[in-house]
mmCIF file of C-alpha atoms and ligand atoms in Angstrom:
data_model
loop_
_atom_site.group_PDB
_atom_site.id
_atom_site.type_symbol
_atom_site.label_atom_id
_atom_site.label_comp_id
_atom_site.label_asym_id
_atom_site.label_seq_id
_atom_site.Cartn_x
_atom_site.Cartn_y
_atom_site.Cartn_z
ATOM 1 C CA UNK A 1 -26.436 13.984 -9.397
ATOM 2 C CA UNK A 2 -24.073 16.688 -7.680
ATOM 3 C CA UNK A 3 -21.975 13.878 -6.216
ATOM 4 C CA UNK A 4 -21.120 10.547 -8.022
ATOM 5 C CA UNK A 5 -19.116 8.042 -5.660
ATOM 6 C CA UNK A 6 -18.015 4.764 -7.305
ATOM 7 C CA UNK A 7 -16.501 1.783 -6.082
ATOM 8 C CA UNK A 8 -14.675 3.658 -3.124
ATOM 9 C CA UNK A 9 -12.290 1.620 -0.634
ATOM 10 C CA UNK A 10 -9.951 2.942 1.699
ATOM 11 C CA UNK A 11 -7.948 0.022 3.492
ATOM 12 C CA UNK A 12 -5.591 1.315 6.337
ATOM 13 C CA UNK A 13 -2.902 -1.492 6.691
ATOM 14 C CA UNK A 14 -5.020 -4.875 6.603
ATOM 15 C CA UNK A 15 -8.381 -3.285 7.893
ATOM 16 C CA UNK A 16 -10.685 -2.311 5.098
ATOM 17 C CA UNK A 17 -12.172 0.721 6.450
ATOM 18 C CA UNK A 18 -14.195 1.723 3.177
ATOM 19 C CA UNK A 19 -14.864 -1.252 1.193
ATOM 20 C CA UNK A 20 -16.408 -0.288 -2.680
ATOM 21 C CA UNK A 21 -19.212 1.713 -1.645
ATOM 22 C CA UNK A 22 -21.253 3.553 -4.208
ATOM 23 C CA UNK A 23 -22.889 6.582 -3.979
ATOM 24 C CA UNK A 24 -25.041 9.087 -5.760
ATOM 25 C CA UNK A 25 -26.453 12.121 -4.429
ATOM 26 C CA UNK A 26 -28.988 14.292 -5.777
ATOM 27 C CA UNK A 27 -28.830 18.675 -5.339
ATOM 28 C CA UNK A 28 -30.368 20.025 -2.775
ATOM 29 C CA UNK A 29 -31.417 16.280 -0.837
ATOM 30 C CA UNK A 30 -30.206 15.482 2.463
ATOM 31 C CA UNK A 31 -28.409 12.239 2.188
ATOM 32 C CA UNK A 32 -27.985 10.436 5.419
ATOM 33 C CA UNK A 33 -24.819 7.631 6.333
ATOM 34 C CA UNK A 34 -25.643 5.560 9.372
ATOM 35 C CA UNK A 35 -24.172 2.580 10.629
ATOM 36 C CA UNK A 36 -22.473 1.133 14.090
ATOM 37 C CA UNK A 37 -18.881 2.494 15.780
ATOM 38 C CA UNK A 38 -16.715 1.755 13.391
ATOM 39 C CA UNK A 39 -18.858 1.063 10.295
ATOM 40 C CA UNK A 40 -16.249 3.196 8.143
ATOM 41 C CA UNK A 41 -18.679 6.815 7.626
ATOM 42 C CA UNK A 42 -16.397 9.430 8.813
ATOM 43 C CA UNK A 43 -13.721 7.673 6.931
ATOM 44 C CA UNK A 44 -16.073 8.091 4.054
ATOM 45 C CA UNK A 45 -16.235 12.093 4.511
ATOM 46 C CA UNK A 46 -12.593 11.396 4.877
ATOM 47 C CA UNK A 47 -11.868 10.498 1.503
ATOM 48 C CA UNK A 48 -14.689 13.250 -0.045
ATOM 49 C CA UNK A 49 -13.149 15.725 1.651
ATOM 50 C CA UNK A 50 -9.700 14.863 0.689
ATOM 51 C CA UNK A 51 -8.253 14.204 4.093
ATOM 52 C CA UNK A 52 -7.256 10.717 3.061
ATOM 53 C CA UNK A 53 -6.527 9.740 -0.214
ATOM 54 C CA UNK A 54 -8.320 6.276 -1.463
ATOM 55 C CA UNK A 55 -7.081 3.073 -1.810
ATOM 56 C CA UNK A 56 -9.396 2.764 -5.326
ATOM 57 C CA UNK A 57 -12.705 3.848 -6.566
ATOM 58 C CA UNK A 58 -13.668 7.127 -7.969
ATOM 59 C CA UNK A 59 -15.313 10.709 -6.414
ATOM 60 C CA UNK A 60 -17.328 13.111 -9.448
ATOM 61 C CA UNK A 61 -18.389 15.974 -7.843
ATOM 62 C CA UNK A 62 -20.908 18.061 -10.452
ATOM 63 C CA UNK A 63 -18.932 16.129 -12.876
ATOM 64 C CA UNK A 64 -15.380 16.909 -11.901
ATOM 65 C CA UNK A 65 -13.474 14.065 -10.869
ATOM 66 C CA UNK A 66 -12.165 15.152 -7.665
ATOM 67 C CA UNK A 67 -10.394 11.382 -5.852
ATOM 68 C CA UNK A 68 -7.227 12.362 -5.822
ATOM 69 C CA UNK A 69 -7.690 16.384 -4.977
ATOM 70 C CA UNK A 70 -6.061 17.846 -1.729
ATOM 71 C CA UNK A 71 -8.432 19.264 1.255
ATOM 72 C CA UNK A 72 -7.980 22.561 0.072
ATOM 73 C CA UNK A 73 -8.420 22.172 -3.992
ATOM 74 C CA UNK A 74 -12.088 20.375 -2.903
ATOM 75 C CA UNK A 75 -12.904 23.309 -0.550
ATOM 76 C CA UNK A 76 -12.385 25.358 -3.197
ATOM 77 C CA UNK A 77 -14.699 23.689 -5.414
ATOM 78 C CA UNK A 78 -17.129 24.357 -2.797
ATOM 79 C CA UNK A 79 -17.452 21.229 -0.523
ATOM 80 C CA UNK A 80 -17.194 21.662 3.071
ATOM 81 C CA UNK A 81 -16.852 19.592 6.172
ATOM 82 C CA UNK A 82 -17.950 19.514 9.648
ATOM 83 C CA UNK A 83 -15.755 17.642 11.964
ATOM 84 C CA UNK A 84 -16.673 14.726 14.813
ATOM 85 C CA UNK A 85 -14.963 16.675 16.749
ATOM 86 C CA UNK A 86 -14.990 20.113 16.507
ATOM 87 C CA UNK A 87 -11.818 21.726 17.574
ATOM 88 C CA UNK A 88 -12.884 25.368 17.998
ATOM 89 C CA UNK A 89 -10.819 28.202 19.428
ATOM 90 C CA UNK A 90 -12.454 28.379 23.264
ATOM 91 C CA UNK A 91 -10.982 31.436 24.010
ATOM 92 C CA UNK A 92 -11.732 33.173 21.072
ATOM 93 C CA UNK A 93 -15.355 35.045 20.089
ATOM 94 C CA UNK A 94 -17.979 33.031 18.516
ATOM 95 C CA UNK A 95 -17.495 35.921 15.568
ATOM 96 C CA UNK A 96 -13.770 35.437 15.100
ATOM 97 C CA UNK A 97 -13.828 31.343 15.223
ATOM 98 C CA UNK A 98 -16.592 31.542 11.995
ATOM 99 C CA UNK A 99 -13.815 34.425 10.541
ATOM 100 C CA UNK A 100 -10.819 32.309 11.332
ATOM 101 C CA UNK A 101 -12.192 29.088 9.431
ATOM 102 C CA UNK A 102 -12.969 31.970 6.126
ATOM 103 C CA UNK A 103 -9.759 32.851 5.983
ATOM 104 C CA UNK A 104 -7.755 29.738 6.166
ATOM 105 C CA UNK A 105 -9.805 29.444 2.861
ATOM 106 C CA UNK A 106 -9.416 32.671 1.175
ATOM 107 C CA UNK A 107 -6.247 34.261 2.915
ATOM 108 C CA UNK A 108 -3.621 36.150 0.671
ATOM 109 C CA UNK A 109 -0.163 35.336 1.110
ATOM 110 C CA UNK A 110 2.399 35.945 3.699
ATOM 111 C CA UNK A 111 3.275 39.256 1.806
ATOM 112 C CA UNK A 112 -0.410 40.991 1.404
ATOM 113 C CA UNK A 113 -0.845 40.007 5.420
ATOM 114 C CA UNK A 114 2.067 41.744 6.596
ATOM 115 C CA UNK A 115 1.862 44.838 3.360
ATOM 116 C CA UNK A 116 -2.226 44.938 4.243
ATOM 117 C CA UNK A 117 -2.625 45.262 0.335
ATOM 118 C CA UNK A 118 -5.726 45.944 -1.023
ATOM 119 C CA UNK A 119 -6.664 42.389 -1.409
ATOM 120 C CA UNK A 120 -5.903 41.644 1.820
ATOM 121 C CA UNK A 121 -8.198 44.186 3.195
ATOM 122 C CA UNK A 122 -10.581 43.313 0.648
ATOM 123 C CA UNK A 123 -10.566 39.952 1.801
ATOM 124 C CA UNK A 124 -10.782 40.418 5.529
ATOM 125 C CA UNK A 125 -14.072 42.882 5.022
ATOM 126 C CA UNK A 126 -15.654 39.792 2.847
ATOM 127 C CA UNK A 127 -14.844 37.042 5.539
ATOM 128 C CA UNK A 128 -16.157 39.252 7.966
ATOM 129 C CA UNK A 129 -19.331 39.826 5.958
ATOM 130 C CA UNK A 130 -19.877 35.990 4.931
ATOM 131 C CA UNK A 131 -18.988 34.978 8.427
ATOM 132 C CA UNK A 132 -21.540 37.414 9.610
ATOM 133 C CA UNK A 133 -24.544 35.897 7.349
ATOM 134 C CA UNK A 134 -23.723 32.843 8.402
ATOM 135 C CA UNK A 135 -23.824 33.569 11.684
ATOM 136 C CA UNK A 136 -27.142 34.860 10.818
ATOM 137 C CA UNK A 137 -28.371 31.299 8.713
ATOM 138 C CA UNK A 138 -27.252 29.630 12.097
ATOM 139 C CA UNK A 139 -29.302 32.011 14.331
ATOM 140 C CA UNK A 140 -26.641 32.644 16.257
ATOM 141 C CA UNK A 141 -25.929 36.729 15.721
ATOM 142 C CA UNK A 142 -26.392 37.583 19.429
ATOM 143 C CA UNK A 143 -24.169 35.455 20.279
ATOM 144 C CA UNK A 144 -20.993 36.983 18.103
ATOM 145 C CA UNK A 145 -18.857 38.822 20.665
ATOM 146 C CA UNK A 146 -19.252 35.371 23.358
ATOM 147 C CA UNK A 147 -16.189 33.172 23.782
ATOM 148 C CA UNK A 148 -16.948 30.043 22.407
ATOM 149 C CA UNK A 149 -16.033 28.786 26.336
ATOM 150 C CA UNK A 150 -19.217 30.217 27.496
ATOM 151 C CA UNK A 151 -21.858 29.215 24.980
ATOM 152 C CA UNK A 152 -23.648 25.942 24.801
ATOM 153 C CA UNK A 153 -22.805 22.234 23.559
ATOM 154 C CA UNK A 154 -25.631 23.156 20.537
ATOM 155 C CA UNK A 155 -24.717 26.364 20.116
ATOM 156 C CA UNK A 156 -21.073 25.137 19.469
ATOM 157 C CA UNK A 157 -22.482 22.816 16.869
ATOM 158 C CA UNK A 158 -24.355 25.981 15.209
ATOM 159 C CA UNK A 159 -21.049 27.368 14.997
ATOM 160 C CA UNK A 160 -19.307 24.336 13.784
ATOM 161 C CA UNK A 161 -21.892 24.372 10.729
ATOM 162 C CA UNK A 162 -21.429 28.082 10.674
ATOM 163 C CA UNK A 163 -17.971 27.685 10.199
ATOM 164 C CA UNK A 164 -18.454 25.240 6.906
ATOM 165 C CA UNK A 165 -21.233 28.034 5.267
ATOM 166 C CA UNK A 166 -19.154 30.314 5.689
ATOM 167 C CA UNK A 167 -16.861 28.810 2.958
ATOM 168 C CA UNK A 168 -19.926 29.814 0.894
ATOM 169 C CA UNK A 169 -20.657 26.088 -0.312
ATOM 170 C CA UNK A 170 -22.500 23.905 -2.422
ATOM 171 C CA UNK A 171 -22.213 20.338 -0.732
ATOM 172 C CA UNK A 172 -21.767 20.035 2.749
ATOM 173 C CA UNK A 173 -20.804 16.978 5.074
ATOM 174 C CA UNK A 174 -21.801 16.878 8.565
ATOM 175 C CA UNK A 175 -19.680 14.212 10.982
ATOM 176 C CA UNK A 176 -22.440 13.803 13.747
ATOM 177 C CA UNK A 177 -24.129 17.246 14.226
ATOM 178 C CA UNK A 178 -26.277 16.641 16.971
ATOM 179 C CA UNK A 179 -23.785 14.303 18.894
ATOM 180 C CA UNK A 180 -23.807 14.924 22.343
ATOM 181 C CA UNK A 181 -26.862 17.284 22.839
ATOM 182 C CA UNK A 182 -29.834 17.025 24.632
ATOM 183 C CA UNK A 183 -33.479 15.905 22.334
ATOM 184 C CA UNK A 184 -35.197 19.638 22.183
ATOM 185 C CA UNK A 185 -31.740 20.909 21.039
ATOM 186 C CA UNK A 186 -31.608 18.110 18.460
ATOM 187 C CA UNK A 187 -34.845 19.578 17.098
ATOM 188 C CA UNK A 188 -33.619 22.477 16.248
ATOM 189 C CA UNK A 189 -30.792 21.493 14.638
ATOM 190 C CA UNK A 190 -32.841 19.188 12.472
ATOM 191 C CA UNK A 191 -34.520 22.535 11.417
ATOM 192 C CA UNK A 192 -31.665 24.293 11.307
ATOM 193 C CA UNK A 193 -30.396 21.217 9.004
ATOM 194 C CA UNK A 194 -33.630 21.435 6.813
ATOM 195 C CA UNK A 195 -33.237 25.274 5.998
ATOM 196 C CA UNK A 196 -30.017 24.250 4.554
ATOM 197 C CA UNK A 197 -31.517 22.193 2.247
ATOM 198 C CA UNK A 198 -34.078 24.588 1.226
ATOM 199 C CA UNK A 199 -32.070 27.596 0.482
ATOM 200 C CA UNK A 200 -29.972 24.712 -2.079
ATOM 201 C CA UNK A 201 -27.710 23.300 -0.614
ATOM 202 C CA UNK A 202 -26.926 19.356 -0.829
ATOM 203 C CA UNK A 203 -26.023 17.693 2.854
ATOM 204 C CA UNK A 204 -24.546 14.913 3.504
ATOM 205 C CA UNK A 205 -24.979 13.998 7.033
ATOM 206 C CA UNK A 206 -23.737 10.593 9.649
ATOM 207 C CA UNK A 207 -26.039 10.662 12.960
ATOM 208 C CA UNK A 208 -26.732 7.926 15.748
ATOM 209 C CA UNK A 209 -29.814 9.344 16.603
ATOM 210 C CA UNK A 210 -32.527 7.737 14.566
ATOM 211 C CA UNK A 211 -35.499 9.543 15.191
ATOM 212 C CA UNK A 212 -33.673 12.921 13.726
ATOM 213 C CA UNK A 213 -32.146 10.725 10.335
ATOM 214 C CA UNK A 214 -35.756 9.209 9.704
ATOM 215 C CA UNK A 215 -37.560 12.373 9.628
ATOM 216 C CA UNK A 216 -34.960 14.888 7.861
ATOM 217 C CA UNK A 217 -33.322 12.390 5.199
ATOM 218 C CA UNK A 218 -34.675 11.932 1.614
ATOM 219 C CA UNK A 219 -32.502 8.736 1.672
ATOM 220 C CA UNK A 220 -30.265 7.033 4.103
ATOM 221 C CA UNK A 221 -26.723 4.630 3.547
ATOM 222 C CA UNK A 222 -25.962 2.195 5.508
ATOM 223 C CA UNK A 223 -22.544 1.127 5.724
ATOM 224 C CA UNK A 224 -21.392 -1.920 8.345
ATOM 225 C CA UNK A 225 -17.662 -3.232 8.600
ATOM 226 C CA UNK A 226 -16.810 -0.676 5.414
ATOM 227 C CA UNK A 227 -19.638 -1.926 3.281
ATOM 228 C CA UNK A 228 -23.110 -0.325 2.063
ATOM 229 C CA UNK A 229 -25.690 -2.964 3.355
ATOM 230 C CA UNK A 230 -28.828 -1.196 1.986
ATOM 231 C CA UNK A 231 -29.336 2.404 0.276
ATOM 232 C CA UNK A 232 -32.857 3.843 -0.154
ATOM 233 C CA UNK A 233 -36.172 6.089 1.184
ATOM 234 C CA UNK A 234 -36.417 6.156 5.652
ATOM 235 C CA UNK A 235 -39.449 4.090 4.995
ATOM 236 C CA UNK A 236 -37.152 1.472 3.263
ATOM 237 C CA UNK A 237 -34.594 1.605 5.285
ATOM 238 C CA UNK A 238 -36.571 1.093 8.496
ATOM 239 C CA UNK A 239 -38.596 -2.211 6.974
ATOM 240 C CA UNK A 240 -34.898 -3.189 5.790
ATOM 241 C CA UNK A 241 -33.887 -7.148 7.808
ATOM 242 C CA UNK A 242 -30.562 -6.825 6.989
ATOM 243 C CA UNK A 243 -30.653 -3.205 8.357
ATOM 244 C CA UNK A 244 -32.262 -4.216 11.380
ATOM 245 C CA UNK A 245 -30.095 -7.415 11.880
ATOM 246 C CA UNK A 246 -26.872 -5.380 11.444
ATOM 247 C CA UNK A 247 -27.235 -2.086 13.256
ATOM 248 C CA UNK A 248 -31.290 -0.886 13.783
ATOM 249 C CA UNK A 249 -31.704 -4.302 16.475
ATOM 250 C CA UNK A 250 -28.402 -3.863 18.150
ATOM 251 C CA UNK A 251 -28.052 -0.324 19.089
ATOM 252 C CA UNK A 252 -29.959 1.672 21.468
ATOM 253 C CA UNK A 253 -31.802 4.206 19.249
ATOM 254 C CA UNK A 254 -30.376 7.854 20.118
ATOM 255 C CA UNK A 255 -26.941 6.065 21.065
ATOM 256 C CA UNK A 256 -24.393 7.755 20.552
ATOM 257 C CA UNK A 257 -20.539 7.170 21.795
ATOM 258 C CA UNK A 258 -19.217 9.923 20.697
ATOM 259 C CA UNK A 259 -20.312 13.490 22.223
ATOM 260 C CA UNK A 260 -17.737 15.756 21.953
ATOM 261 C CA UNK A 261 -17.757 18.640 20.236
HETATM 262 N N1 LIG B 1 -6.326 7.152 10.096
HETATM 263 C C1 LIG B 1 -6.651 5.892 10.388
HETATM 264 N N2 LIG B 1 -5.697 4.934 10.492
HETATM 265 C C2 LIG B 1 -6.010 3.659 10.763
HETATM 266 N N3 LIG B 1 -7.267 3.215 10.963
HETATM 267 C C3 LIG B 1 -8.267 4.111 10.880
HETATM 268 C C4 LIG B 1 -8.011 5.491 10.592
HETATM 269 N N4 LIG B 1 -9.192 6.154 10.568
HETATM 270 C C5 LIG B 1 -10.135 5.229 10.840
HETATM 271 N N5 LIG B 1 -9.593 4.004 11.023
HETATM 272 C C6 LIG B 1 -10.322 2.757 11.307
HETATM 273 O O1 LIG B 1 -11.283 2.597 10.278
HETATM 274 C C7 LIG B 1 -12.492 2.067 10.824
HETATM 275 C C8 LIG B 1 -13.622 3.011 10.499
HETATM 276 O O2 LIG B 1 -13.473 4.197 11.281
HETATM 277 P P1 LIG B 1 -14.443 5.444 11.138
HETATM 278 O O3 LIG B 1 -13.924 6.502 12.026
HETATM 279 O O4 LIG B 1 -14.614 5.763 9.713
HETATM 280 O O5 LIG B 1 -15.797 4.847 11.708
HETATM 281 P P2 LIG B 1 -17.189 5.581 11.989
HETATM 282 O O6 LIG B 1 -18.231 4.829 11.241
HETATM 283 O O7 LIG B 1 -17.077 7.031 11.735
HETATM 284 O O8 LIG B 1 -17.385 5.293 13.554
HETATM 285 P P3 LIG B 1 -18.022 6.219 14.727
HETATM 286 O O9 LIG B 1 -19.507 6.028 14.638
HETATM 287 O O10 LIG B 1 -17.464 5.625 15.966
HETATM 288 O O11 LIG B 1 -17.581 7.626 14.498
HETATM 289 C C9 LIG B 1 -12.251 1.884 12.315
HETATM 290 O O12 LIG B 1 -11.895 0.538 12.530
HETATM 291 C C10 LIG B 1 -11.106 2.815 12.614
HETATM 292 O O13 LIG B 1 -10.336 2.346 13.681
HETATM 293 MG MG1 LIG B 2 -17.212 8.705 12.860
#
């Protein structure tokens, strides 16, 4: 298991947000988190991530313990995030965004920026390069030299992922990936989403749009109010009464509230 979560609450004030879910997710599997407005998921990448610290419960990542670890200590152990929203630079080239987001990772300090030592040049020639393959993973090379103000809703979720590969990593979370695009679009993302996979990666991904999470998971997690109702296969999941009950009879399938990007 590349990622071990264990008992994990987050409680903001009186509301439980997270409420002792456990997790375990294998390499390489794409490990869906579905559940209604509100049902606690991003909060969940939240606390992976490091963005909020938890209230209790434990996070292993490849057997590290990483719950209490700031954002950038768990990017650096090679987890990385895709936001709900996406807050990309709209004025700036597609290129430079996925080169931005590299360097907030790597960058030297104040004094090699403004000296241009050697590792600072080395470094901006490899964000360039790994912000130009993953451009390339992304299919979206062509595209480079475009402001991100004049490309597409999809194409600024290709970046988005872009923008986490190019922090060259081993798990990665994606907060609602196709939110907000139209169904052929979805497609390809689902295939774009699949190819991570394959090459090795693990993904953990939280989608409304149920037709995409049933074929492209290996196993779904459904929280509701802040609690797992039911973990297991698509096929499980679907047949699941308390699923249905809680979330699959009550919301339109490819709902989805929030589209922004
Ligand atoms: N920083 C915060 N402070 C206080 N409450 C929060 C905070 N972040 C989230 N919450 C609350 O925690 C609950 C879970 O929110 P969360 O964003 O995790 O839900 P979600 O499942 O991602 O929903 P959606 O599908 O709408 O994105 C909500 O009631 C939300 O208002
Ligand atoms: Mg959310």
């Amino acid at each position: 298991m590349v990622l071990k979560v264990e008992k994990l609450t987050k409680a903001f004030g009186g509301l439980t947000a997270v409420n002792n879910v456990n997790l375990q997710v294998e390499e390489g599997s794409i490990q869906a988190i579905i559940g209604p407005n509100g049902a606690g998921k991003s909060t969940f990448f939240n606390l992976i991530s490091g963005f909020h610290l938890p209230s209790s419960g434990k996070i292993i990542f490849k057997g590290k313990d990483i719950t209490k670890l700031p954002p950038n200590k768990i990017a650096k152990l090679r987890i990385a995030r895709t936001f709900q929203t996406t807050n990309l630079f709209e004025n700036a080239t597609v290129l430079d965004n996925v080169v931005i987001g590299n360097r907030l990772r790597t960058k030297s300090g104040v004094f090699d920026a403004i000296f241009r030592t050697k590792r600072e040049i080395r470094e901006e020639k490899e964000s360039m390069e790994k912000a130009f393959e993953a451009l390339r993973f992304v299919e979206l090379t062509h595209l480079a030299d475009q402001s991100i103000g004049s490309i597409t809703q999809e194409q600024k979720k290709r970046v988005a992922i872009a923008l986490a590969l190019a922090t060259d990593p081993e798990l990665v979370l994606l907060d609602e990936p196709a939110a907000g695009i139209n169904p052929d679009e979805t497609d390809g993302l689902a295939a774009l989403i699949k190819k991570m996979a394959k090459s090795g990666l693990t993904v953990c991904l939280i989608e409304h749009k149920m037709s995409m999470i049933m074929s492209l998971a290996d196993r779904i997690m459904v929280l509701n109010q802040g609690e797992r109702i039911a973990e297991g296969t698509p096929e499980e999941i679907r047949n699941n009464p308390v699923v249905i009950e809680a979330y699959l009879g009550s919301e339109e399938d490819e709902s989805s509230k929030t589209t922004s990007v």
